[in-house]
Coordinates of C-alpha atoms in Angstrom, one line a residue:
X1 CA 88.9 66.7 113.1
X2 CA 90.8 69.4 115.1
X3 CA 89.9 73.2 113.8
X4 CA 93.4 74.4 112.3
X5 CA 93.5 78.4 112.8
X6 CA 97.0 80.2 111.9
X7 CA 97.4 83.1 113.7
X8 CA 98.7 86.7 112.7
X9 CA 99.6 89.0 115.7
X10 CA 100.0 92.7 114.8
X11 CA 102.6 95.2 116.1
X12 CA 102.7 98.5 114.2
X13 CA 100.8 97.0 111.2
X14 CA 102.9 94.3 110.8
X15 CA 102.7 90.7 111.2
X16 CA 105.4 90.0 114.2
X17 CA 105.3 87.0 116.9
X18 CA 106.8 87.6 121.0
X19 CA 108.1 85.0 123.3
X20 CA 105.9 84.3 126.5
X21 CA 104.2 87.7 125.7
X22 CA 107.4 90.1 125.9
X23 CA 107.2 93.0 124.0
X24 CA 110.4 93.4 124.3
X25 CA 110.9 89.7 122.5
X26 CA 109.2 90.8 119.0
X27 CA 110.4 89.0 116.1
X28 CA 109.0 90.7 112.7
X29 CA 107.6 87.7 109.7
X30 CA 106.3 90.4 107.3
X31 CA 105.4 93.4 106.9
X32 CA 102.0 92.8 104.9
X33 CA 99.8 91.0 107.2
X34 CA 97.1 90.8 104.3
X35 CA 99.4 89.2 102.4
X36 CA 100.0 87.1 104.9
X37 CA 96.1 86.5 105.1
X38 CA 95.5 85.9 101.8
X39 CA 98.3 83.1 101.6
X40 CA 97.1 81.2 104.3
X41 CA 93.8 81.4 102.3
X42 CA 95.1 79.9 99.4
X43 CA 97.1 77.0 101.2
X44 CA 93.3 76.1 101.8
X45 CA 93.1 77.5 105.5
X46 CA 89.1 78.7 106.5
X47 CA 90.0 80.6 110.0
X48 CA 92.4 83.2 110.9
X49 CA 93.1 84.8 114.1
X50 CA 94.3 88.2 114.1
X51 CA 95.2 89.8 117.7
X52 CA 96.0 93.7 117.7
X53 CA 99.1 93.5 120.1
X54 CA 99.0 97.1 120.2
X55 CA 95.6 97.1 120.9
X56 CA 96.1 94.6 124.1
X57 CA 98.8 97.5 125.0
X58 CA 97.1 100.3 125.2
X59 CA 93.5 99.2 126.2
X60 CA 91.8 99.7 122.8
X61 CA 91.8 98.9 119.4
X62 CA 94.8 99.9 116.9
X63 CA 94.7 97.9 113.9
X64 CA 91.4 97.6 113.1
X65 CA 92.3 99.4 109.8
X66 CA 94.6 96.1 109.1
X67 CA 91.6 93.8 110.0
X68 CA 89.4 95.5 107.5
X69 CA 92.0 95.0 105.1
X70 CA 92.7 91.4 105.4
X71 CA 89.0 90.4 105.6
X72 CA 88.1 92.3 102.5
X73 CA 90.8 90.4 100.4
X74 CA 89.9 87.3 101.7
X75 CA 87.0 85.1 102.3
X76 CA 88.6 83.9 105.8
X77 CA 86.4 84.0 109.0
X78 CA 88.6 85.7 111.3
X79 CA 88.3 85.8 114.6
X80 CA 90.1 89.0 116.4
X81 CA 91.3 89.9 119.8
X82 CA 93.7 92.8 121.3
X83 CA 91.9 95.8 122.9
X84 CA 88.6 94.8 123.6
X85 CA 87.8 97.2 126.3
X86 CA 84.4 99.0 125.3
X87 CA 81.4 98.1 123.0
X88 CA 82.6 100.8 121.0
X89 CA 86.0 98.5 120.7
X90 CA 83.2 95.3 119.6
X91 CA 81.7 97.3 117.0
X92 CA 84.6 98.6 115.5
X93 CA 85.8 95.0 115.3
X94 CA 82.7 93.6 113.6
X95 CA 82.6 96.7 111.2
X96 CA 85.8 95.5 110.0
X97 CA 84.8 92.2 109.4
X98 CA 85.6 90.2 111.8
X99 CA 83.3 87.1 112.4
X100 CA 84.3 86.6 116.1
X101 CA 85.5 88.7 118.7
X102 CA 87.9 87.6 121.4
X103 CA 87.5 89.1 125.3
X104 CA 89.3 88.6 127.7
X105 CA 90.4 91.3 130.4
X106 CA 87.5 92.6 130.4
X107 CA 86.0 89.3 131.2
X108 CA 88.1 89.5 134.4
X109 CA 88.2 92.5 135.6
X110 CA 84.1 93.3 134.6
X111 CA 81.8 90.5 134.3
X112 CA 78.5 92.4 134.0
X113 CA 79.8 93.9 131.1
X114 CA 81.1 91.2 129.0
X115 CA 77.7 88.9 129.8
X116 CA 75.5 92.0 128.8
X117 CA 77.9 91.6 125.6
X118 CA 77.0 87.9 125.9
X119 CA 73.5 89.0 125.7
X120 CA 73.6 91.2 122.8
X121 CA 76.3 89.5 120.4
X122 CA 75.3 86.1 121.4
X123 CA 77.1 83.0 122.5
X124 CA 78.1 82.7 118.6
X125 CA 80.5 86.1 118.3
X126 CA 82.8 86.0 121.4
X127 CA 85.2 83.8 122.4
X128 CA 86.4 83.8 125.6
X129 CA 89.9 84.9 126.0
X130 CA 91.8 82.7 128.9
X131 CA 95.5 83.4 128.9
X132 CA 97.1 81.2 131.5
X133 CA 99.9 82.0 134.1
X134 CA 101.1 80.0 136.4
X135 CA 97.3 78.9 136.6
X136 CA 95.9 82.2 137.1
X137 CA 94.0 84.7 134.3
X138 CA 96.0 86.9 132.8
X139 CA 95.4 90.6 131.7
X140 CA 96.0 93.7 130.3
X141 CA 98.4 92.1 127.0
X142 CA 99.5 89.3 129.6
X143 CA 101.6 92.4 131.7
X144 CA 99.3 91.4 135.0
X145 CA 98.5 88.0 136.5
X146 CA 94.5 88.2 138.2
X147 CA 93.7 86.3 141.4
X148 CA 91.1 84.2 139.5
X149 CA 92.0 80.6 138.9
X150 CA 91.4 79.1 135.3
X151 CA 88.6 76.5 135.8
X152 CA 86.4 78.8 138.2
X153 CA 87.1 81.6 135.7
X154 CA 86.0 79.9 133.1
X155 CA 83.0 77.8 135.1
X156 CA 81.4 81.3 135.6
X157 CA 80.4 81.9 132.3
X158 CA 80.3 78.6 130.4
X159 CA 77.1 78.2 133.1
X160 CA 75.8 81.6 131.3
X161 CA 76.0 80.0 127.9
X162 CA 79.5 81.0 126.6
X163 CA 80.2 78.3 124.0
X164 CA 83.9 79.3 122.7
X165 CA 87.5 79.8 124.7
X166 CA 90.7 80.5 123.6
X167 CA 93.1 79.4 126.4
X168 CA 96.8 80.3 125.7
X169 CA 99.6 79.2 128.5
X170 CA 101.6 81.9 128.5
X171 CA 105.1 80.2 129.6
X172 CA 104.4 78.1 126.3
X173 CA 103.4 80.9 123.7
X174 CA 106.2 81.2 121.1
X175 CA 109.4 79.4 122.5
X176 CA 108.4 76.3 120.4
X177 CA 108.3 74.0 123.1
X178 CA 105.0 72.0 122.3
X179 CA 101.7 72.9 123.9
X180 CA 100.4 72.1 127.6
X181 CA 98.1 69.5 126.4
X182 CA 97.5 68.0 130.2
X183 CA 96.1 71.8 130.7
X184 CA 93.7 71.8 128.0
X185 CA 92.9 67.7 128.5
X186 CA 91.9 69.1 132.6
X187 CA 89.5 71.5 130.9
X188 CA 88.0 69.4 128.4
X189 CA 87.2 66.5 131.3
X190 CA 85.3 69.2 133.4
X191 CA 83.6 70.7 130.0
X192 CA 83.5 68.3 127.0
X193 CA 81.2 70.5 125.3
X194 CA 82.7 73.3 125.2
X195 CA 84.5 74.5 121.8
X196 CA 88.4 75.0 123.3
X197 CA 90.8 76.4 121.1
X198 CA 94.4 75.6 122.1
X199 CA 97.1 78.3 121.9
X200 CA 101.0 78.3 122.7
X201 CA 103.5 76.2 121.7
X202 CA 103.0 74.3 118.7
X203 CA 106.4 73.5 117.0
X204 CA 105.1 70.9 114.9
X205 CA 102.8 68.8 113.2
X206 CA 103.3 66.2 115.7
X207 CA 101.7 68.4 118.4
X208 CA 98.9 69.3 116.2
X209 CA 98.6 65.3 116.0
X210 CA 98.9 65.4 119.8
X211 CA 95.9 67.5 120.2
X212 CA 93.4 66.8 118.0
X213 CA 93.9 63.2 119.6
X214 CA 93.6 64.4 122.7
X215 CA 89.8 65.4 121.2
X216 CA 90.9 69.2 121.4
X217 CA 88.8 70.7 119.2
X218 CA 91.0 73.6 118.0
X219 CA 94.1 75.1 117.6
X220 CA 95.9 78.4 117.1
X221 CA 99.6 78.2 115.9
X222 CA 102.1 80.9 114.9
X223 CA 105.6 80.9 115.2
X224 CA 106.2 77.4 113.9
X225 CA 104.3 78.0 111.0
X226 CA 106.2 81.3 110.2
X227 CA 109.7 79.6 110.7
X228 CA 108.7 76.9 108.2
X229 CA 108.4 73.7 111.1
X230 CA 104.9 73.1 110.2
X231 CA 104.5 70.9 107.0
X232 CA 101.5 72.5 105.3
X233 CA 101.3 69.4 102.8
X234 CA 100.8 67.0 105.8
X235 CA 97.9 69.0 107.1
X236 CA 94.5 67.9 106.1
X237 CA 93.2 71.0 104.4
X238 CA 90.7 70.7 101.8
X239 CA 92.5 70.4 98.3
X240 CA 89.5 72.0 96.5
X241 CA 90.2 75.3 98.2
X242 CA 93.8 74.7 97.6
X243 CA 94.0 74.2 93.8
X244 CA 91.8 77.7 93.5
X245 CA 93.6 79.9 95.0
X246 CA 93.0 83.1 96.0
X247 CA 89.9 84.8 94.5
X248 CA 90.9 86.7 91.9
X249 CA 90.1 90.5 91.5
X250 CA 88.1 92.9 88.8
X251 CA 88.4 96.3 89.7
X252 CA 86.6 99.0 87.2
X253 CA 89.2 102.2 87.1
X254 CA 87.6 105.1 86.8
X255 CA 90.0 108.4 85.6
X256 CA 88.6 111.6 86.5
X257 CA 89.0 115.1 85.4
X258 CA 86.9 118.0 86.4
X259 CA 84.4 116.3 88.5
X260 CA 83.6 113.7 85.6
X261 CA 84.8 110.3 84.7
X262 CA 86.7 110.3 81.1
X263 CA 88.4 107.7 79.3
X264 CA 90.8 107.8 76.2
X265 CA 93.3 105.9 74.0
X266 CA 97.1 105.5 75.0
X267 CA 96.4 108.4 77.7
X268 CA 95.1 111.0 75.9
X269 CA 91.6 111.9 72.9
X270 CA 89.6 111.9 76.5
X271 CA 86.1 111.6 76.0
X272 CA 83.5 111.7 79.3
X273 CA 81.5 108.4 80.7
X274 CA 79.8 109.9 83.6
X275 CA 79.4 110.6 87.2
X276 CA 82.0 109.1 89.2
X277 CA 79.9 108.8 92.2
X278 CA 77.3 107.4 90.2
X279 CA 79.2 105.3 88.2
X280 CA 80.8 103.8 91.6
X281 CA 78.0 103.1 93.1
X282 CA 76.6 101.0 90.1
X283 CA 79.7 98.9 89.8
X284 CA 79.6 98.1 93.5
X285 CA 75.9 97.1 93.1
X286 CA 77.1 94.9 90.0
X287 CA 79.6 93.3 91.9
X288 CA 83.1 94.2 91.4
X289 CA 85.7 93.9 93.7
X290 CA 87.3 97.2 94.1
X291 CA 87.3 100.6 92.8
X292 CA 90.1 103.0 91.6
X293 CA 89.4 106.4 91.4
X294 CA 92.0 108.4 89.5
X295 CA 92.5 112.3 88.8
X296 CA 94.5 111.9 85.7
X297 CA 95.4 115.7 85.8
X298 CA 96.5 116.3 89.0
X299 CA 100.1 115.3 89.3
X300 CA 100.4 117.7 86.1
X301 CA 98.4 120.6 87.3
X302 CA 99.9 120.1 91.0
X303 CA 96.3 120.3 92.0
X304 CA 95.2 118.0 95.1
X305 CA 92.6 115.6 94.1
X306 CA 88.8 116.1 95.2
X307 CA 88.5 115.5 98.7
X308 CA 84.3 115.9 98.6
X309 CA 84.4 113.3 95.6
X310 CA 86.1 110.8 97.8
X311 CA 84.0 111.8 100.7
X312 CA 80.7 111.3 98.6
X313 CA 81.7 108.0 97.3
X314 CA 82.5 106.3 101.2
X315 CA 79.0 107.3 101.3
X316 CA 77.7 105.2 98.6
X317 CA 79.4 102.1 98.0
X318 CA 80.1 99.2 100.0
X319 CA 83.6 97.8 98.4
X320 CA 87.1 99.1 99.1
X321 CA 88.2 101.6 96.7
X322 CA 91.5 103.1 95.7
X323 CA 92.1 106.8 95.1
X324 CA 95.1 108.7 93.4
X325 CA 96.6 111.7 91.6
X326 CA 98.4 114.2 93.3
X327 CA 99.2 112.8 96.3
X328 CA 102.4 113.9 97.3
X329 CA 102.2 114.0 101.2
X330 CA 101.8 111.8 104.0
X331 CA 99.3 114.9 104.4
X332 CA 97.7 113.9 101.4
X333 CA 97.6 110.2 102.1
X334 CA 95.7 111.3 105.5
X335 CA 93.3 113.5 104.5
X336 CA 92.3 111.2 101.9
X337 CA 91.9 108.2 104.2
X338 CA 89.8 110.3 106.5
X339 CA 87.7 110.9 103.7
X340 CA 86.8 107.3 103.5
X341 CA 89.5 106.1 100.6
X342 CA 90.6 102.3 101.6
X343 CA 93.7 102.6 100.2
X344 CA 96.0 105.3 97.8
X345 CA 97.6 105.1 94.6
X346 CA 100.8 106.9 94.4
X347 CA 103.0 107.0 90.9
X348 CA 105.1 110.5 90.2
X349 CA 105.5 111.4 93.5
X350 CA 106.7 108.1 95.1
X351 CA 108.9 108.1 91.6
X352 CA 110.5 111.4 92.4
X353 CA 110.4 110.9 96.8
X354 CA 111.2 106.9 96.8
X355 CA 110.8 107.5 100.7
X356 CA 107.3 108.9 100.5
X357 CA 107.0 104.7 99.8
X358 CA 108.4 104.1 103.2
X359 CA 106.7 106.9 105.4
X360 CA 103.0 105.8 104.1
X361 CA 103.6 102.3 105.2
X362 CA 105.2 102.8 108.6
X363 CA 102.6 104.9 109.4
X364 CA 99.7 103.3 107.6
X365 CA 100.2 99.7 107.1
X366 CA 101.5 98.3 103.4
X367 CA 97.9 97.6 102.7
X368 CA 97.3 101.2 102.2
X369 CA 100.0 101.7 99.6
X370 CA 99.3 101.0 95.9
X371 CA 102.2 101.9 93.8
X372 CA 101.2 102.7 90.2
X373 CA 103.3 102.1 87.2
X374 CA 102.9 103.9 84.2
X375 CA 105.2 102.2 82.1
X376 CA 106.3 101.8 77.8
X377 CA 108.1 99.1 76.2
X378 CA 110.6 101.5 74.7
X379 CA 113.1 100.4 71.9
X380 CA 115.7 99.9 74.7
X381 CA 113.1 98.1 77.5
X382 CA 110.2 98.4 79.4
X383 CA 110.6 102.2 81.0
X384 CA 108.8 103.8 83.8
X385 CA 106.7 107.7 82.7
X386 CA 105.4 110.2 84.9
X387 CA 103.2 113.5 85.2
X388 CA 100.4 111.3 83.4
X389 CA 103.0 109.4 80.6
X390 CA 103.9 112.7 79.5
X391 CA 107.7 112.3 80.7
X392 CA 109.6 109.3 80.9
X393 CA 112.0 108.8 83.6
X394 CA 115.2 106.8 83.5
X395 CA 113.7 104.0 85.8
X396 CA 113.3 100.5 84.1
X397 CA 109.7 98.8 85.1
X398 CA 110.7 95.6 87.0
X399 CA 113.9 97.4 89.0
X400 CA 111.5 100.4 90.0
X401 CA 108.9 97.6 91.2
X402 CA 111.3 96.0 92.7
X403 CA 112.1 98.9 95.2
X404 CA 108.8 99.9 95.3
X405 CA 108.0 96.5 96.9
X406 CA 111.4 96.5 99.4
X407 CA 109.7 100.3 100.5
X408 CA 106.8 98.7 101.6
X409 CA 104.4 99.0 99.1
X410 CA 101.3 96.7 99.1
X411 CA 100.4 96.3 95.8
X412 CA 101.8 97.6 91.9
X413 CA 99.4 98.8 89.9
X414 CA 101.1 98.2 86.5
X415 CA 99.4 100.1 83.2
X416 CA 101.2 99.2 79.8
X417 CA 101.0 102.9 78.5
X418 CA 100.9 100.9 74.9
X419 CA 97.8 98.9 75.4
X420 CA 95.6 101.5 77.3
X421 CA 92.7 101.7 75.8
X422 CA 93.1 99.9 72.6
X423 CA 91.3 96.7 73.2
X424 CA 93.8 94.1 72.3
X425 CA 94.8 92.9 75.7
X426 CA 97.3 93.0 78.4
X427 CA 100.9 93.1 78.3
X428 CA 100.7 89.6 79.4
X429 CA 104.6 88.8 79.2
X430 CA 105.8 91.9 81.2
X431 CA 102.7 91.1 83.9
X432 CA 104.3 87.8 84.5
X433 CA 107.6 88.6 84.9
X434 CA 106.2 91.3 87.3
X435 CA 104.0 88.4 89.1
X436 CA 107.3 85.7 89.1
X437 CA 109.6 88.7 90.2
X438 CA 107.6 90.5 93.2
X439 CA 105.5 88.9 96.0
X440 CA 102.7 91.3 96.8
X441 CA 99.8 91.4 94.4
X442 CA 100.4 92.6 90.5
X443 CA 97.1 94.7 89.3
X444 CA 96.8 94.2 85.3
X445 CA 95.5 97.6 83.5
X446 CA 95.4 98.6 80.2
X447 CA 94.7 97.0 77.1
X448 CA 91.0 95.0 78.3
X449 CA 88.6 94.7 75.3
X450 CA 87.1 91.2 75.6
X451 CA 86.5 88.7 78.3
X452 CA 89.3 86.7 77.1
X453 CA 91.5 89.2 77.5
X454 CA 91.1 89.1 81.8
X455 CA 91.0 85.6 81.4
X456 CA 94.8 85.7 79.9
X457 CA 95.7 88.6 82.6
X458 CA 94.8 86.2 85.2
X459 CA 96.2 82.6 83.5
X460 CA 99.3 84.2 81.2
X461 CA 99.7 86.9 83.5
X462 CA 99.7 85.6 86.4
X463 CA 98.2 88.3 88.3
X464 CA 96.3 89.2 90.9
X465 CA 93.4 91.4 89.8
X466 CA 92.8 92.9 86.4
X467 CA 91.7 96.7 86.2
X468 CA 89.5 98.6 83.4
X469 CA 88.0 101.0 82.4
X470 CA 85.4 101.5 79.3
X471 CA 84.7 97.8 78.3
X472 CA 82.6 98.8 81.5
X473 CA 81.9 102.6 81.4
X474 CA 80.2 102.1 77.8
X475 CA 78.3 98.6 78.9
X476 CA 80.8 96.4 76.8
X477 CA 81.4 93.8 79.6
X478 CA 78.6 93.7 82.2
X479 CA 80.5 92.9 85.3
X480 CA 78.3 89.5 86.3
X481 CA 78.4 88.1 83.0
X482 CA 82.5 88.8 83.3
X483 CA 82.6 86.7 86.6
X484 CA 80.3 84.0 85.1
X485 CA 82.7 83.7 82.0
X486 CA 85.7 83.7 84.4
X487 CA 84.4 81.1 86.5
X488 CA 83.7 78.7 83.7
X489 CA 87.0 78.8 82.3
X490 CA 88.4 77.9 86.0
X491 CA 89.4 81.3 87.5
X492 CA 88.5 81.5 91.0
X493 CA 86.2 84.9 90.8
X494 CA 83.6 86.0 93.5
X495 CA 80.1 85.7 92.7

């Protein structure tokens, strides 16, 4: 059975596909390439490809921020490509998850290097990069054809043990024209071992057909996928995978004020629960998902949240985490991300600068926008509050999540001032209109006080991850047992 592996290529953190390699023929799919990921996941999918295009560019890796993010919120093996020009470029790749690393200028233009990378990765983490011109290698992002013809190139070091290549023919990638099978049938007569993974030109199912009968053992598709010719149904993915879906989420929240983690009832009678370093670190040894770290005070105090906290906490857990409160900057967003944060929460200032929505993710990448929502159903709808749900604002919930999402934003994190912290569960009606209404990932909060209750966030809500607080500051809900109870009653959950 031919490997099926969708591809994502990445211009300026977004998910974009050229013709023949022309920069200058880039066609934007999304903005969101995690999103992306993660629905390629649930159609059942197990393999991505992910090439940095701005990496391939300029000679080193770019996005390896939006690799970290897609193979954190999924369980794809993703193989990624685009920059490869140092071991420092390798490690960087692997350190953002990546299960295989593509080479292949490098390959060209300094053998001794990539075998000693050979030697020290092993035959089992790189694939061999061969783009294909007119018969000859092609480097540098495709801009410069090599004197090396394809089957010596590739002769060289399939006799040193290399086990995996990636040939692409250029004059076929993305014009839709079906692929150069009698290319990739000449190179599976001279090495029918090898693992060869077709790239360029799929338009259909048919040619996928065409390949895997032509004992091609995989292939890479893109544009026909994106521009809806493929028919995912007639695929042969495996229906278990389907029917679960994505994995879905639990994130612990953690508020902080003064240094310490506090937790209250419909935003305010705080009471403390403990060192949120401490407190972080045992929740990623438990298991959850994701953090959120939140000073509750600071959009109301103007203060900056605590830089050293975040700083302390990349040191000591192993999970992406989320922090926010008083970020009001694309200074902010920066420092913060330098810290170690994954990602930022942003609620009163992206509320009162809608743009700050739209500079964060042109600079960033969507992944690293979470837009909060602090919201009351009022007695004339569901409104949107600020400065901590001390001041409501004349933005209605679903319109201002709307925008939010249109900005960019990667994810709304939606809090149903009502329900925080009274133990009677979600505001499951309003989190499935939000889930029906937007297509990046809804974030439950507010209102968790049983296992049942994340159950119905996930099944009546519809959404993506469910967020709380003290049902596990004060040991209510033991995170494993949660999963465990989850997983019983059908939710797809990480173990």
């Amino acid at each position: 059975m031919i490997e099926l592996i969708p591809a994502i290529d990445i211009i300026d953190g977004q998910c974009v596909r050229l013709t023949k390699g022309d920069y200058d023929q880039k066609k934007v799919y999304d903005a969101n390439p995690t999103e992306v990921a993660r629905r390629f996941e649930k159609m059942g999918f197990k393999r991505l490809h992910v090439v940095d295009l701005d990496g391939a560019k300029s000679k080193h890796i770019v996005n390896d921020a939006v690799l970290k993010s897609i193979t954190e919120h999924t369980s794809l093996k993703v193989d990624f490509g685009g920059g490869i020009k140092t071991e420092e470029d390798i490690k960087k790749a692997f350190h953002a998850g990546a299960s295989m690393v593509t080479v292949g200028s490098i390959a060209v233009t300094n053998p001794p290097l990539f075998l000693s990378w050979l030697d020290k990765y092993g035959a089992d983490k790189l694939i061999l990069g061969a783009d294909v011109r007119n018969g000859k290698v092609s480097i540098n992002g495709w801009k410069d054809d090599s004197p090396d013809d394809l089957l010596p190139f590739l002769k060289q070091y399939i006799d040193k043990g290399v086990k995996y290549v990636l040939c692409t023919e250029i004059s076929k990638d993305g014009t839709l024209q079906g692929p150069a099978i009698g290319l990739y049938e000449k190179i599976m007569r001279a090495y029918p071992h090898l693992h060869l993974i077709a790239s360029g030109g799929v338009a259909c199912n048919e040619d996928i057909e065409q390949l895997e009968k032509a004992g091609i053992p995989g292939v890479v598709f893109g544009k026909a996928f994106y521009e809806g010719k493929i028919d995912v149904e007639r695929l042969n993915l495996p229906k278990e995978a389907q029917s679960k879906g994505l994995a879905k989420r639990i994130i612990p929240c953690l508020d902080v004020k003064n240094g310490m983690t506090v937790k209250g009832t419909n935003f305010v009678n705080l009471r403390q629960a403990g060192d949120p370093v401490e407190l972080g670190k045992a929740y990623s040894d438990a298991g959850a998902d994701e953090l959120v770290f939140l000073d509750i005070t600071a959009s109301f105090e103007g203060r900056k949240t605590f830089t050293d906290m975040v700083t302390r906490v990349a040191q000591e857990i192993n999970i992406p985490f989320t922090v926010g409160g008083g970020i009001n900057e694309l200074e902010d967003v920066e420092r913060l991300l330098y810290a170690g944060a994954d990602k930022v929460s942003i609620n009163s200032a992206a509320i009162r600068k809608p743009h700050l929505i739209d500079e964060i993710t042109q600079k960033f990448g969507s992944q690293i926008c979470v837009c909060a929502i602090d919201a009351r159903l009022d007695a004339d709808g569901w409104h949107c509050y600020v400065k901590g749900g001390r001041e409501r604002t004349p933005l209605g919930l679903f319109d201002w999540a709307k925008e939010a999402q249109d900005r960019g934003a990667g994810e709304i994190l939606f809090t149903s001032m009502d329900h925080d912290g009274v133990k009677t569960g979600f505001a499951y009606e309003a989190l499935a209109q939000l889930s029906e209404e937007l297509s990046i990932p809804v974030i439950a909060s507010g209102g968790a006080g049983k296992m049942e209750h994340f159950r119905d966030a996930f099944m009546l809500g519809k959404a993506d991850a469910a967020l709380a607080a003290s049902v596990f500051h004060f040991g209510e809900i033991p995170i494993p047992a949660l999963k465990q109870y989850l997983r019983k009653e059908g939710i797809n959950v990480r173990l």
